[in-house]
Amino acid sequence: MRRIAILGSTGSIGQSALAVVDAHADRLAVVGLAAGENDQRLAEQIRRYCPKVVAMATGLAMDRLRPAVAGCGAEFAGVGRDGLVAVASHPDVDLVLCASSGTEALEAVLAAIEHRKTIALANKEVLVMAGGIVTEAAARHGVSILPVDSEHNAIHQCLHGRQTAELQRIILTASGGPFRGRSASQLAQVTAADALKHPTWRMGKKITIDSATLMNKGLEVIEARWLFGVRPDQIGVVVHPQSVVHSLVEFVDGSMIAQLGVTDMRLPIQYAFTYPERWRTSLPSCGRP
Ligand SMILES: NC(=O)c1ccc[n+]([C@@H]2O[C@H](COP(=O)([O-])OP(=O)(O)OC[C@H]3O[C@@H](n4cnc5c(N)ncnc54)[C@H](OP(=O)(O)O)[C@@H]3O)[C@@H](O)[C@H]2O)c1
């Protein structure tokens, strides 16, 4: 059994992660759940997965949650950053999936590293804000940070078994978002609702808006710099509207290796949960009609 804590369990990544648990209920166990304000969804998850420890962003949210899960046996770890830290460092947790949005989980990620938990990192804000601190702590404690962001997960798969010295450059793919090819005058007319219609991925609102402006790709370049220890000039970006190739690596001999897959975050989440093994999924193959 791999025992998992999910920070941000009520969000897009968090719900996909629980779908991965559902698909492998005999090998994955949910030990901790943390959410922001959505007490109703968290209550459903607590009733279904019976975690040992839970947390929410605020005392008000926690007060709404308590009566809905009375008798479930979950320990209320606290609120805000303290709650996230307690869930992430619970002694029964083997792997922490950081899938909360924003920067609140930085201390929790550092606490999990200190407690030698494997980190599955979907949240990019933590690395953009404190990549040097996080990667240095992980190296010091011998902890793996497994990327869940699809592009970085692809790079991790491409690099499997290779030395950093063999790496020439990393090429992140970008779909181009909903506004690819639009003129400046057309862009002046777009609305937030238009920006939320991503052509290939279904994600939370912030990352979807950031994808429409391409700001997300800038954040991903910073994320890649820290995850893979490369210089910024070794990271390229190519627009690939089909989103079939999730990213590529070029080695010093000129060979390039790419990772392909369906646009479903359950794939990189499962890879992080099962690494270094690969388990079966019921997801379709992108190579089959
Ligand atoms: N979605 C994707 O496909 C995708 C792909 C790659 C990377 N990422 C990254 O993964 C992270 C999550 O993205 P998402 O799309 O899943 O976002 P989302 O759907 O907006 O979900 C965010 C989650 O974080 C929780 N949260 C927010 N503030 C919190 C706090 N202070 N304390 C505890 N929990 C808090 C939310 O709880 P409530 O809803 O209960 O308030 C929710 O569970 C982001 O960093 C994003 O860049 C996402």
Coordinates of C-alpha atoms in Angstrom, one line a residue, residues 174-180 194-203 208 211-212 240-243 263:
A174 CA 2.5 24.6 -25.3
S175 CA -1.0 24.3 -26.9
G176 CA -1.1 28.0 -27.5
G177 CA -4.4 28.2 -25.6
P178 CA -7.8 29.4 -26.8
F179 CA -6.4 32.6 -28.5
R180 CA -3.7 31.2 -30.6
D194 CA -13.5 32.9 -23.6
A195 CA -10.2 32.5 -21.8
L196 CA -11.7 29.7 -19.7
K197 CA -12.4 27.6 -22.8
H198 CA -9.0 25.8 -23.1
P199 CA -8.9 23.8 -26.3
T200 CA -7.2 20.6 -25.0
W201 CA -7.1 20.5 -21.1
R202 CA -9.8 20.7 -18.4
M203 CA -8.1 22.5 -15.4
T208 CA -6.6 28.0 -17.4
S211 CA -2.7 29.3 -20.2
A212 CA -4.7 31.7 -22.3
H240 CA 2.0 22.2 -30.4
P241 CA -1.7 22.7 -30.6
Q242 CA -2.6 19.0 -30.6
S243 CA -1.2 18.5 -27.1
T263 CA -4.6 15.0 -22.3

